[in-house]
Coordinates of C-alpha atoms in Angstrom, one line a residue:
X1 CA 127.4 151.4 154.6
X2 CA 127.8 147.7 153.9
X3 CA 128.2 148.5 150.2
X4 CA 130.9 151.2 150.9
X5 CA 132.7 148.8 153.2
X6 CA 132.7 146.1 150.6
X7 CA 133.9 148.6 148.0
X8 CA 136.7 149.7 150.4
X9 CA 137.9 146.1 151.0
X10 CA 137.7 145.3 147.3
X11 CA 139.7 148.4 146.4
X12 CA 142.4 147.5 149.0
X13 CA 142.7 143.9 147.8
X14 CA 143.0 145.1 144.2
X15 CA 145.8 147.5 145.1
X16 CA 147.5 144.9 147.2
X17 CA 147.4 142.3 144.4
X18 CA 148.7 144.9 141.9
X19 CA 151.6 145.8 144.1
X20 CA 152.3 142.1 144.6
X21 CA 152.5 141.8 140.8
X22 CA 154.7 144.8 140.2
X23 CA 157.3 144.4 142.9
X24 CA 160.3 142.1 142.7
X25 CA 159.7 139.9 145.8
X26 CA 161.7 137.7 148.0
X27 CA 160.7 135.0 150.4
X28 CA 162.7 132.3 152.2
X29 CA 162.2 128.7 151.5
X30 CA 164.0 126.5 154.0
X31 CA 167.6 127.8 153.9
X32 CA 167.2 129.3 150.4
X33 CA 165.7 132.4 149.0
X34 CA 163.0 132.9 146.4
X35 CA 163.2 135.9 144.1
X36 CA 160.4 137.0 141.9
X37 CA 160.8 139.1 138.8
X38 CA 157.9 139.5 136.4
X39 CA 156.7 136.0 135.4
X40 CA 159.7 134.1 136.8
X41 CA 160.7 132.8 140.2
X42 CA 164.4 132.2 141.0
X43 CA 165.2 129.9 143.9
X44 CA 168.8 129.7 145.2
X45 CA 170.0 126.2 146.1
X46 CA 172.9 125.0 148.2
X47 CA 176.3 126.0 147.0
X48 CA 178.3 123.2 145.2
X49 CA 180.9 121.2 147.1
X50 CA 182.4 119.3 144.2
X51 CA 180.6 116.1 145.2
X52 CA 176.8 116.7 145.8
X53 CA 174.5 116.1 142.8
X54 CA 171.1 116.2 144.6
X55 CA 169.7 119.6 145.6
X56 CA 166.5 120.3 147.5
X57 CA 164.2 123.1 146.4
X58 CA 161.6 123.4 149.2
X59 CA 159.1 126.1 148.3
X60 CA 156.3 127.7 150.5
X61 CA 153.8 126.8 147.8
X62 CA 153.0 123.9 145.5
X63 CA 154.0 123.5 141.9
X64 CA 152.5 121.2 139.2
X65 CA 154.5 118.1 138.2
X66 CA 154.8 119.4 134.6
X67 CA 156.2 122.8 135.6
X68 CA 159.3 123.5 133.4
X69 CA 162.3 124.1 135.6
X70 CA 165.7 125.5 134.4
X71 CA 168.9 124.8 136.4
X72 CA 171.9 127.1 136.5
X73 CA 175.4 126.7 138.1
X74 CA 177.3 130.0 138.3
X75 CA 174.7 131.5 135.9
X76 CA 175.5 128.9 133.2
X77 CA 172.5 126.9 132.3
X78 CA 172.7 123.1 132.6
X79 CA 171.0 121.3 129.7
X80 CA 167.7 119.8 130.7
X81 CA 168.9 116.3 129.6
X82 CA 171.7 116.5 132.3
X83 CA 169.3 116.6 135.3
X84 CA 166.1 115.0 136.6
X85 CA 163.4 116.5 138.7
X86 CA 161.5 114.8 141.5
X87 CA 158.4 117.0 142.0
X88 CA 157.0 114.9 144.8
X89 CA 160.2 115.1 146.9
X90 CA 161.2 118.6 145.7
X91 CA 164.7 117.5 144.6
X92 CA 166.7 118.0 141.5
X93 CA 169.5 115.5 140.6
X94 CA 172.4 116.2 138.2
X95 CA 173.4 113.2 136.0
X96 CA 176.6 111.3 136.6
X97 CA 177.6 112.2 133.0
X98 CA 178.7 115.7 134.0
X99 CA 180.8 116.9 136.9
X100 CA 179.1 117.8 140.1
X101 CA 179.0 121.6 140.7
X102 CA 182.4 122.6 142.0
X103 CA 183.1 123.8 145.5
X104 CA 181.6 127.3 146.2
X105 CA 179.6 127.5 143.0
X106 CA 176.3 129.4 143.1
X107 CA 173.4 127.2 142.0
X108 CA 169.8 128.1 141.4
X109 CA 166.6 127.1 139.5
X110 CA 164.1 129.2 137.6
X111 CA 160.5 128.4 137.0
X112 CA 157.6 130.3 135.5
X113 CA 154.8 132.0 137.4
X114 CA 151.6 133.5 135.9
X115 CA 148.7 135.6 137.2
X116 CA 145.4 134.2 138.2
X117 CA 142.9 133.8 135.4
X118 CA 145.4 131.7 133.3
X119 CA 147.0 128.4 133.8
X120 CA 149.2 128.7 136.9
X121 CA 152.5 127.1 137.7
X122 CA 152.4 128.0 141.4
X123 CA 149.9 128.7 144.0
X124 CA 150.4 132.5 144.6
X125 CA 148.1 132.6 147.7
X126 CA 150.9 131.0 149.7
X127 CA 153.5 133.6 148.9
X128 CA 154.0 136.2 151.6
X129 CA 154.2 139.8 150.3
X130 CA 157.1 142.0 151.3
X131 CA 157.2 145.4 152.8
X132 CA 159.3 146.9 150.0
X133 CA 161.2 146.0 146.9
X134 CA 164.8 144.7 147.6
X135 CA 167.3 147.3 146.5
X136 CA 170.9 146.7 145.2
X137 CA 173.3 149.0 146.9
X138 CA 176.5 147.2 145.8
X139 CA 177.6 144.6 143.3
X140 CA 176.7 141.8 145.8
X141 CA 173.0 140.9 145.7
X142 CA 171.1 141.5 148.9
X143 CA 169.6 138.1 149.8
X144 CA 168.2 138.7 153.3
X145 CA 165.0 140.8 153.1
X146 CA 162.8 141.6 156.1
X147 CA 159.3 140.1 155.8
X148 CA 156.1 141.5 157.4
X149 CA 152.6 140.1 157.7
X150 CA 149.5 141.5 156.0
X151 CA 148.2 144.6 157.8
X152 CA 145.0 144.0 159.7
X153 CA 143.7 147.5 159.5
X154 CA 145.0 149.2 156.3
X155 CA 144.9 153.0 156.0
X156 CA 143.6 154.5 152.8
X157 CA 143.7 158.3 152.1
X158 CA 140.2 158.3 150.8
X159 CA 137.5 155.8 149.8
X160 CA 137.0 155.0 146.2
X161 CA 133.7 154.4 144.5
X162 CA 134.8 151.6 142.3
X163 CA 137.8 149.2 142.2
X164 CA 140.8 150.3 140.1
X165 CA 142.7 147.8 138.0
X166 CA 146.5 148.2 138.1
X167 CA 148.1 147.0 134.9
X168 CA 151.0 144.6 135.2
X169 CA 154.4 146.3 134.5
X170 CA 157.9 144.8 134.0
X171 CA 160.3 145.7 136.8
X172 CA 164.1 145.7 136.7
X173 CA 165.6 142.4 137.8
X174 CA 167.2 142.5 141.2
X175 CA 169.2 139.3 141.2
X176 CA 171.1 140.0 138.0
X177 CA 171.5 143.8 137.8
X178 CA 172.8 145.2 134.5
X179 CA 175.5 147.7 134.5
X180 CA 176.0 150.1 131.6
X181 CA 179.6 149.4 130.6
X182 CA 181.6 148.2 127.7
X183 CA 182.1 144.4 127.9
X184 CA 185.2 143.1 126.2
X185 CA 184.5 139.4 126.5
X186 CA 181.6 137.1 125.5
X187 CA 180.0 134.6 127.9
X188 CA 181.2 131.1 127.6
X189 CA 179.2 128.7 125.5
X190 CA 179.0 125.4 127.4
X191 CA 180.6 122.4 125.8
X192 CA 177.9 120.3 124.2
X193 CA 179.8 117.9 121.9
X194 CA 179.3 114.2 122.5
X195 CA 181.8 111.7 123.9
X196 CA 182.6 108.2 122.8
X197 CA 182.2 106.9 119.3
X198 CA 180.4 110.1 118.2
X199 CA 183.2 112.4 119.3
X200 CA 183.9 114.7 116.4
X201 CA 187.6 114.1 116.0
X202 CA 190.1 111.5 114.8
X203 CA 193.3 110.1 116.2
X204 CA 195.7 108.2 113.9
X205 CA 199.2 106.7 114.1
X206 CA 201.2 107.0 110.9
X207 CA 202.2 103.9 109.0
X208 CA 205.8 103.8 110.4
X209 CA 204.5 104.2 114.0
X210 CA 206.7 107.3 114.6
X211 CA 204.0 110.0 115.1
X212 CA 200.3 110.6 115.6
X213 CA 197.9 113.1 114.1
X214 CA 194.7 114.6 115.5
X215 CA 192.0 116.3 113.6
X216 CA 188.9 117.9 115.1
X217 CA 185.7 118.2 113.1
X218 CA 184.2 121.1 114.9
X219 CA 183.4 124.6 113.7
X220 CA 183.6 127.8 115.8
X221 CA 185.6 126.3 118.6
X222 CA 185.3 128.6 121.7
X223 CA 188.5 130.3 123.0
X224 CA 187.7 129.0 126.5
X225 CA 187.9 125.4 125.3
X226 CA 191.1 123.6 125.8
X227 CA 192.1 120.6 123.7
X228 CA 194.4 117.7 124.8
X229 CA 195.7 114.4 123.7
X230 CA 195.7 112.2 126.8
X231 CA 198.0 109.2 127.3
X232 CA 197.4 106.5 129.9
X233 CA 199.6 103.5 130.6
X234 CA 198.4 99.9 130.8
X235 CA 197.2 100.5 134.3
X236 CA 195.0 103.3 133.0
X237 CA 197.0 106.0 134.9
X238 CA 197.5 109.3 133.1
X239 CA 201.1 109.8 132.3
X240 CA 201.1 112.5 129.5
X241 CA 198.8 115.3 128.6
X242 CA 199.6 117.2 125.3
X243 CA 197.8 120.4 124.7
X244 CA 197.3 121.3 121.0
X245 CA 195.7 123.9 118.7
X246 CA 192.3 122.5 117.7
X247 CA 192.0 124.8 114.7
X248 CA 194.5 122.7 112.5
X249 CA 195.5 119.1 112.0
X250 CA 198.0 118.4 114.8
X251 CA 200.9 116.0 114.3
X252 CA 203.3 115.1 117.1
X253 CA 206.3 112.7 117.2
X254 CA 205.9 109.7 119.6
X255 CA 209.6 110.0 120.4
X256 CA 208.9 113.3 122.1
X257 CA 206.9 111.5 124.7
X258 CA 209.8 109.4 125.9
X259 CA 207.6 106.4 126.4
X260 CA 209.2 103.1 127.5
X261 CA 208.3 99.8 125.8
X262 CA 204.7 99.0 126.8
X263 CA 201.0 99.4 126.1
X264 CA 199.3 102.9 126.1
X265 CA 195.9 104.3 125.6
X266 CA 195.5 107.6 123.6
X267 CA 192.4 109.7 123.4
X268 CA 191.3 113.3 122.6
X269 CA 189.7 115.4 125.2
X270 CA 188.1 118.9 125.1
X271 CA 187.4 120.8 128.3
X272 CA 185.6 124.1 128.9
X273 CA 186.4 126.4 131.8
X274 CA 183.4 125.2 133.7
X275 CA 184.8 121.7 133.8
X276 CA 182.5 120.2 131.2
X277 CA 184.3 117.8 128.9
X278 CA 184.0 115.4 126.0
X279 CA 186.4 112.6 125.0
X280 CA 187.0 110.2 122.2
X281 CA 187.2 106.4 122.6
X282 CA 190.7 105.5 124.0
X283 CA 192.8 103.8 121.4
X284 CA 195.5 101.2 122.3
X285 CA 199.0 102.0 121.0
X286 CA 201.8 99.5 121.6
X287 CA 205.3 101.0 122.0
X288 CA 208.2 98.7 121.1
X289 CA 211.6 100.3 121.5
X290 CA 213.3 97.0 120.7
X291 CA 211.3 96.1 117.5
X292 CA 214.5 95.4 115.5
X293 CA 215.5 92.7 117.9
X294 CA 212.3 91.4 119.5
X295 CA 208.6 90.9 118.9
X296 CA 206.5 92.0 121.8
X297 CA 203.1 90.5 122.9
X298 CA 200.3 92.5 124.6
X299 CA 197.3 90.8 126.2
X300 CA 194.6 93.1 127.4
X301 CA 197.0 96.0 127.2
X302 CA 199.7 94.3 129.3
X303 CA 203.2 93.6 128.0
X304 CA 203.9 89.9 128.3
X305 CA 207.3 88.7 129.6
X306 CA 208.4 85.3 128.3
X307 CA 211.4 83.2 129.4
X308 CA 211.7 82.1 125.7
X309 CA 210.9 85.1 123.4
X310 CA 208.2 84.9 120.8
X311 CA 209.4 83.2 117.6
X312 CA 208.0 83.4 114.1
X313 CA 207.9 80.1 112.2
X314 CA 206.1 79.6 108.9
X315 CA 204.3 82.9 109.3
X316 CA 203.0 82.0 112.8
X317 CA 204.1 83.5 116.0
X318 CA 204.9 80.9 118.7
X319 CA 205.0 81.6 122.4
X320 CA 205.4 79.4 125.6
X321 CA 202.1 77.5 126.0
X322 CA 201.6 77.8 129.7
X323 CA 202.1 81.6 129.9
X324 CA 199.7 82.4 127.0
X325 CA 197.0 80.0 128.1
X326 CA 197.0 81.3 131.7
X327 CA 197.1 84.9 130.6
X328 CA 193.9 84.2 128.6
X329 CA 192.2 82.6 131.6
X330 CA 192.5 78.9 130.7
X331 CA 193.5 76.0 132.8
X332 CA 196.3 73.9 131.2
X333 CA 197.6 70.4 131.5
X334 CA 200.8 68.9 130.0
X335 CA 201.1 65.2 129.2
X336 CA 204.8 64.5 128.9
X337 CA 204.2 61.0 127.6
X338 CA 202.3 62.1 124.5
X339 CA 203.7 65.6 124.5
X340 CA 200.1 67.0 124.4
X341 CA 198.9 70.3 125.8
X342 CA 195.2 70.5 126.9
X343 CA 193.7 73.8 127.8
X344 CA 190.2 74.4 129.1
X345 CA 188.2 77.6 129.6
X346 CA 184.5 77.4 130.2
X347 CA 182.9 75.1 127.5
X348 CA 186.0 75.2 125.3
X349 CA 188.7 72.6 125.3
X350 CA 191.8 72.8 123.1
X351 CA 194.4 70.1 122.4
X352 CA 197.7 70.5 120.7
X353 CA 200.6 68.0 120.2
X354 CA 204.2 69.0 119.8
X355 CA 205.3 68.3 116.2
X356 CA 201.8 67.9 114.9
X357 CA 199.8 70.4 112.8
X358 CA 196.6 68.7 113.9
X359 CA 194.8 70.6 116.7
X360 CA 191.4 70.0 118.3
X361 CA 188.7 72.4 119.5
X362 CA 186.0 70.5 121.5
X363 CA 187.0 67.4 119.5
X364 CA 186.9 69.1 116.1
X365 CA 190.0 68.9 114.0
X366 CA 191.7 72.1 113.0
X367 CA 194.8 72.2 110.7
X368 CA 197.5 74.6 111.9
X369 CA 200.0 76.6 109.7
X370 CA 202.8 75.8 112.1
X371 CA 203.0 72.9 114.5
X372 CA 203.9 73.4 118.2
X373 CA 207.5 72.7 118.9
X374 CA 210.1 72.5 121.6
X375 CA 212.6 75.5 121.6
X376 CA 215.3 75.7 124.3
X377 CA 213.3 73.3 126.5
X378 CA 210.1 75.4 126.2
X379 CA 206.9 74.1 124.5
X380 CA 205.9 76.9 122.0
X381 CA 202.3 77.1 120.5
X382 CA 200.9 79.4 117.8
X383 CA 199.5 82.4 119.7
X384 CA 196.9 83.5 117.1
X385 CA 195.3 80.1 117.0
X386 CA 195.0 79.6 120.8
X387 CA 193.8 83.2 121.4
X388 CA 191.1 83.1 118.7
X389 CA 190.0 79.6 119.9
X390 CA 189.4 81.2 123.4
X391 CA 187.3 84.1 122.0
X392 CA 190.0 86.8 121.9
X393 CA 190.7 89.2 119.0
X394 CA 194.2 89.3 117.6
X395 CA 196.0 92.0 115.6
X396 CA 199.5 92.2 114.2
X397 CA 200.9 95.8 114.6
X398 CA 203.5 95.9 111.9
X399 CA 204.8 99.4 112.9
X400 CA 205.5 98.3 116.5
X401 CA 206.3 94.6 115.6
X402 CA 203.9 93.5 118.2
X403 CA 201.0 91.1 118.7
X404 CA 198.0 92.8 120.3
X405 CA 195.3 90.6 121.9
X406 CA 192.1 91.7 123.6
X407 CA 189.6 89.3 125.2
X408 CA 187.1 92.2 125.4
X409 CA 187.2 95.9 124.4
X410 CA 189.3 97.9 126.9
X411 CA 187.4 99.9 129.5
X412 CA 189.5 103.0 130.1
X413 CA 187.7 105.8 131.9
X414 CA 188.0 109.4 130.5
X415 CA 186.4 111.3 133.4
X416 CA 188.4 114.0 135.2
X417 CA 188.3 112.0 138.4
X418 CA 190.6 109.5 136.7
X419 CA 193.0 111.9 135.2
X420 CA 195.5 113.0 137.9
X421 CA 198.8 113.1 136.2
X422 CA 201.5 110.7 137.5
X423 CA 204.7 112.3 138.7
X424 CA 207.7 112.2 136.5
X425 CA 211.4 112.1 137.6
X426 CA 212.1 115.8 137.8
X427 CA 215.8 115.4 137.2
X428 CA 215.2 113.4 134.0
X429 CA 212.8 115.9 132.6
X430 CA 215.0 118.9 133.3
X431 CA 218.1 117.2 131.7
X432 CA 216.2 117.4 128.4
X433 CA 215.2 121.0 128.6
X434 CA 216.2 124.4 130.0
X435 CA 216.1 125.1 133.7
X436 CA 212.5 125.3 134.8
X437 CA 210.9 128.6 135.7
X438 CA 210.5 127.8 139.3
X439 CA 214.2 126.8 139.5
X440 CA 215.1 130.2 138.0
X441 CA 212.9 132.0 140.6
X442 CA 214.5 130.0 143.4
X443 CA 218.0 131.3 142.5
X444 CA 216.9 134.9 143.2
X445 CA 216.5 134.3 146.9
X446 CA 219.5 135.1 149.2
X447 CA 217.8 134.6 152.5
X448 CA 214.7 132.7 153.9
X449 CA 211.5 134.0 152.4
X450 CA 207.8 133.8 152.9
X451 CA 206.4 132.8 149.5
X452 CA 202.8 132.6 148.3
X453 CA 201.8 130.8 145.1
X454 CA 198.7 132.6 143.7
X455 CA 197.3 130.2 141.1
X456 CA 194.4 130.4 138.7
X457 CA 192.7 127.0 138.9
X458 CA 190.2 127.2 136.0
X459 CA 190.1 124.2 133.7
X460 CA 192.4 125.8 131.1
X461 CA 195.2 125.8 133.7
X462 CA 195.3 122.0 134.0
X463 CA 198.7 121.6 132.3
X464 CA 200.2 124.5 134.4
X465 CA 198.9 123.0 137.6
X466 CA 200.6 119.7 136.7
X467 CA 203.9 121.7 136.1
X468 CA 203.7 123.4 139.5
X469 CA 203.0 120.1 141.3
X470 CA 205.9 118.3 139.7
X471 CA 208.4 121.1 139.9
X472 CA 207.7 122.5 143.4
X473 CA 209.8 119.9 145.1
X474 CA 213.0 121.0 143.3
X475 CA 211.9 124.6 144.0
X476 CA 211.6 124.1 147.7
X477 CA 214.9 122.2 147.9
X478 CA 216.6 125.2 146.1
X479 CA 215.4 128.1 148.3
X480 CA 217.2 129.1 151.5
X481 CA 216.4 127.1 154.6
X482 CA 213.7 128.5 156.8
X483 CA 211.5 129.6 153.9
X484 CA 207.8 128.9 154.2
X485 CA 205.2 128.5 151.5
X486 CA 201.4 129.1 151.1
X487 CA 198.9 128.8 148.3
X488 CA 196.0 131.0 147.2
X489 CA 193.7 129.5 144.5
X490 CA 191.3 131.5 142.5
X491 CA 188.9 131.3 139.6
X492 CA 186.6 133.8 137.8
X493 CA 184.5 134.6 140.8
X494 CA 183.0 138.0 140.0
X495 CA 182.8 139.5 143.5
X496 CA 182.2 136.2 145.3
X497 CA 185.8 136.1 146.6
X498 CA 184.7 135.2 150.1
X499 CA 183.2 132.0 148.8
X500 CA 185.6 130.9 146.1
X501 CA 189.1 132.1 147.0
X502 CA 190.9 129.4 148.8
X503 CA 193.9 129.9 151.1
X504 CA 196.2 127.0 152.1
X505 CA 198.2 128.0 155.1
X506 CA 202.0 128.5 155.3
X507 CA 204.2 125.5 155.9
X508 CA 207.9 124.8 155.8
X509 CA 207.2 121.1 155.0
X510 CA 207.6 120.5 151.3
X511 CA 205.5 117.4 151.4
X512 CA 202.6 119.3 153.0
X513 CA 203.0 121.9 150.3
X514 CA 202.8 119.3 147.6
X515 CA 199.8 117.8 149.3
X516 CA 198.1 121.2 149.3
X517 CA 198.8 121.6 145.6
X518 CA 197.4 118.1 144.9
X519 CA 194.1 119.2 146.5
X520 CA 193.6 121.8 143.8
X521 CA 191.3 120.5 141.0
X522 CA 191.0 122.7 137.9
X523 CA 187.4 123.5 137.2
X524 CA 184.9 126.3 136.6
X525 CA 185.3 129.6 134.8
X526 CA 182.9 131.0 132.2
X527 CA 184.6 134.3 131.6
X528 CA 187.7 135.3 129.7
X529 CA 188.9 137.3 132.6
X530 CA 189.7 136.1 136.2
X531 CA 189.5 137.5 139.7
X532 CA 193.2 137.5 140.2
X533 CA 193.5 140.9 141.9
X534 CA 191.3 139.7 144.8
X535 CA 193.6 136.7 145.1
X536 CA 196.7 138.9 145.2
X537 CA 195.2 141.1 147.9
X538 CA 194.3 138.0 150.0
X539 CA 197.9 136.8 149.6
X540 CA 199.2 140.1 150.8
X541 CA 197.0 140.0 153.9
X542 CA 198.1 136.5 154.8
X543 CA 201.9 137.3 155.1
X544 CA 203.0 136.9 158.7
X545 CA 203.7 140.3 160.4
X546 CA 207.3 139.2 161.2
X547 CA 208.1 138.4 157.6
X548 CA 211.6 139.7 156.7
X549 CA 211.1 138.9 153.0
X550 CA 207.9 138.4 151.1
X551 CA 207.3 137.0 147.6
X552 CA 204.3 136.3 145.4
X553 CA 204.5 133.9 142.4
X554 CA 201.3 134.7 140.4
X555 CA 200.3 132.2 137.7
X556 CA 197.4 132.6 135.2
X557 CA 196.7 132.2 131.5
X558 CA 194.1 135.0 131.5
X559 CA 193.8 138.8 132.2
X560 CA 192.3 139.9 135.5
X561 CA 189.2 142.0 136.2
X562 CA 190.1 145.6 137.0
X563 CA 187.4 147.7 138.8
X564 CA 188.4 150.7 136.6
X565 CA 187.4 148.8 133.4
X566 CA 185.1 146.0 134.7
X567 CA 182.7 147.9 136.9
X568 CA 180.8 145.4 139.2
X569 CA 183.2 142.5 138.5
X570 CA 186.2 143.5 140.6
X571 CA 186.9 145.0 144.0
X572 CA 190.4 146.3 143.2
X573 CA 192.3 147.9 140.3
X574 CA 195.8 147.0 139.2
X575 CA 197.0 150.4 140.5
X576 CA 195.5 149.7 144.0
X577 CA 197.1 146.3 144.1
X578 CA 200.4 147.8 143.0
X579 CA 200.2 150.3 145.9
X580 CA 199.6 147.5 148.4
X581 CA 202.5 145.4 147.1
X582 CA 204.8 148.4 147.4
X583 CA 203.5 149.3 150.9
X584 CA 204.1 145.8 152.1
X585 CA 207.4 145.3 150.4
X586 CA 206.3 142.2 148.4
X587 CA 208.4 141.0 145.5
X588 CA 206.0 140.1 142.7
X589 CA 206.8 137.4 140.0
X590 CA 204.3 136.5 137.3
X591 CA 203.9 133.5 135.0
X592 CA 201.5 134.6 132.3
X593 CA 201.1 134.6 128.5
X594 CA 204.0 136.3 126.6
X595 CA 201.6 138.7 124.9
X596 CA 198.2 140.2 125.4
X597 CA 196.2 141.9 128.2
X598 CA 197.4 139.7 131.0
X599 CA 201.0 140.4 130.2
X600 CA 200.4 144.2 130.2
X601 CA 198.6 144.1 133.5
X602 CA 201.2 141.9 135.3
X603 CA 204.2 143.7 133.7
X604 CA 203.3 146.8 135.7
X605 CA 203.2 144.9 138.9
X606 CA 206.4 143.0 138.1
X607 CA 208.4 146.0 137.1
X608 CA 207.4 148.1 140.1
X609 CA 208.0 145.3 142.6
X610 CA 211.4 143.9 141.7
X611 CA 210.2 140.6 140.2
X612 CA 210.4 138.9 136.8
X613 CA 207.9 138.0 134.1
X614 CA 207.8 134.5 132.6
X615 CA 206.0 132.9 129.7
X616 CA 203.4 130.4 130.8
X617 CA 204.1 128.3 127.7
X618 CA 207.3 127.3 129.5
X619 CA 205.3 126.2 132.6
X620 CA 203.1 123.5 131.2
X621 CA 203.8 119.8 131.2
X622 CA 203.8 118.0 127.9
X623 CA 202.7 121.1 126.0
X624 CA 203.2 120.6 122.3
X625 CA 204.8 123.7 120.6

């Protein structure tokens, strides 16, 4: 009897371990869920919030410090060099060199698991087996699975004389179900090119200083990458963003930027739809609109203003002594009796005398090309000499007729957090172009209207978002009084609309509307299509019941997922949304590409719902054409 009982228990344990191996299992760790599939474990982490970089991965078992862990955000793998793992404290930290996971993003890790008898990455004895394999009944993955304890008195149909070995089999993954369908887009390849001096591209100003050229040295540029020339002013504020075609050498006239006289920093930037980016080293460019009449001086990027303009004598540029020395951080003294200037900075002392070509640096004689002199009551000194004596680098920019001086290399940040475009004067910009799209739409309203902007906020929409932010004030001023405005923001969310769709409530206050738009930060993506139909449906549902007139302004640069063609990626079809628009009496306007799938999809909605279709190329700020 003892032998039979032992054989019975051994048989049960063998079957139990086999079922444990075959099933795709799920256990809860803290507030997350662990899924098992074959030889992998997947642990969901906290959703992104756009700020957090440190994520806990508490597990109900131990893992070895050398266990390889792979990190994913919205199913796009983050390179191992972009995060660190603290096995002792069960945390994973994303490096500052890449953006924090955007708000609402799904984050998870994967780690290997092997059966006993080989080198193990996890202690399987601590994993609680489940009653049954989780089943997917709809596109959303079921994440809350009932757990049960191990039975104390198992029932077996009949005893067995010897233990049976159940061979391991591969089961279908539960977390990422595959659907048999034709896919018309490829997954995005994350941006991996380097920033800084190794950025694979060049920015050059032509010899006459009238235009710049950009050339990228990259093969097989992904269609989801967007390329820009970024322009910042002397205060490192972004003032221009020029989108260009990365496949060819791009040349653009500086005059088209309408820059005033001053110092600017230009750099190339590439962004993928997930918000990853790479940028070249910012290059300083002086702009002198008065170069025929006046030489300009720039110190550390700042345009200098002198009471007595810079004057060229004997090939040397002379400037007022006190202004230049103080701008370079030196303390200066003037001896009127001897007409001697003494400047001190750190361990360096410089002496110059009006009318004498003899100058002294720490007592050492230096012969000048041109002597300091008195011009219109101002003592003028050679700017190259005094700047280089104090450790600065000096360049003469012949195209801009400017002296450029830097005490140290400029530190201009190229991260997205430092690239919110400054507002332009709307009236000035419109006087140089045709009436803007939003102004055209505003003229179609004859009475107060409830209006929802439904906006794609993936990274490729950066220029269009800038346009909407800058033009919305004029739009609000042009529509009939009593109109109110709301915003729905969307990305490629693939059936996670409840998480990622964002609704910004109705308001009649144009300043609040502008504030809501300024809250939107372009990021994420990873698919050539977007979840715009879910966003339109949300907008329809948010119109007040007492609305007399309803309008949607839909803005995207990509086609939308349609459940008839993208099974498992959309909740609605274009036809279903069309019916809802008609049923609710919503006028539908769309700003989309002039050609392609997005245009065909939206044209149907526009034509049926009394709206108009506009080319998105006319709704981007500083877009080179």
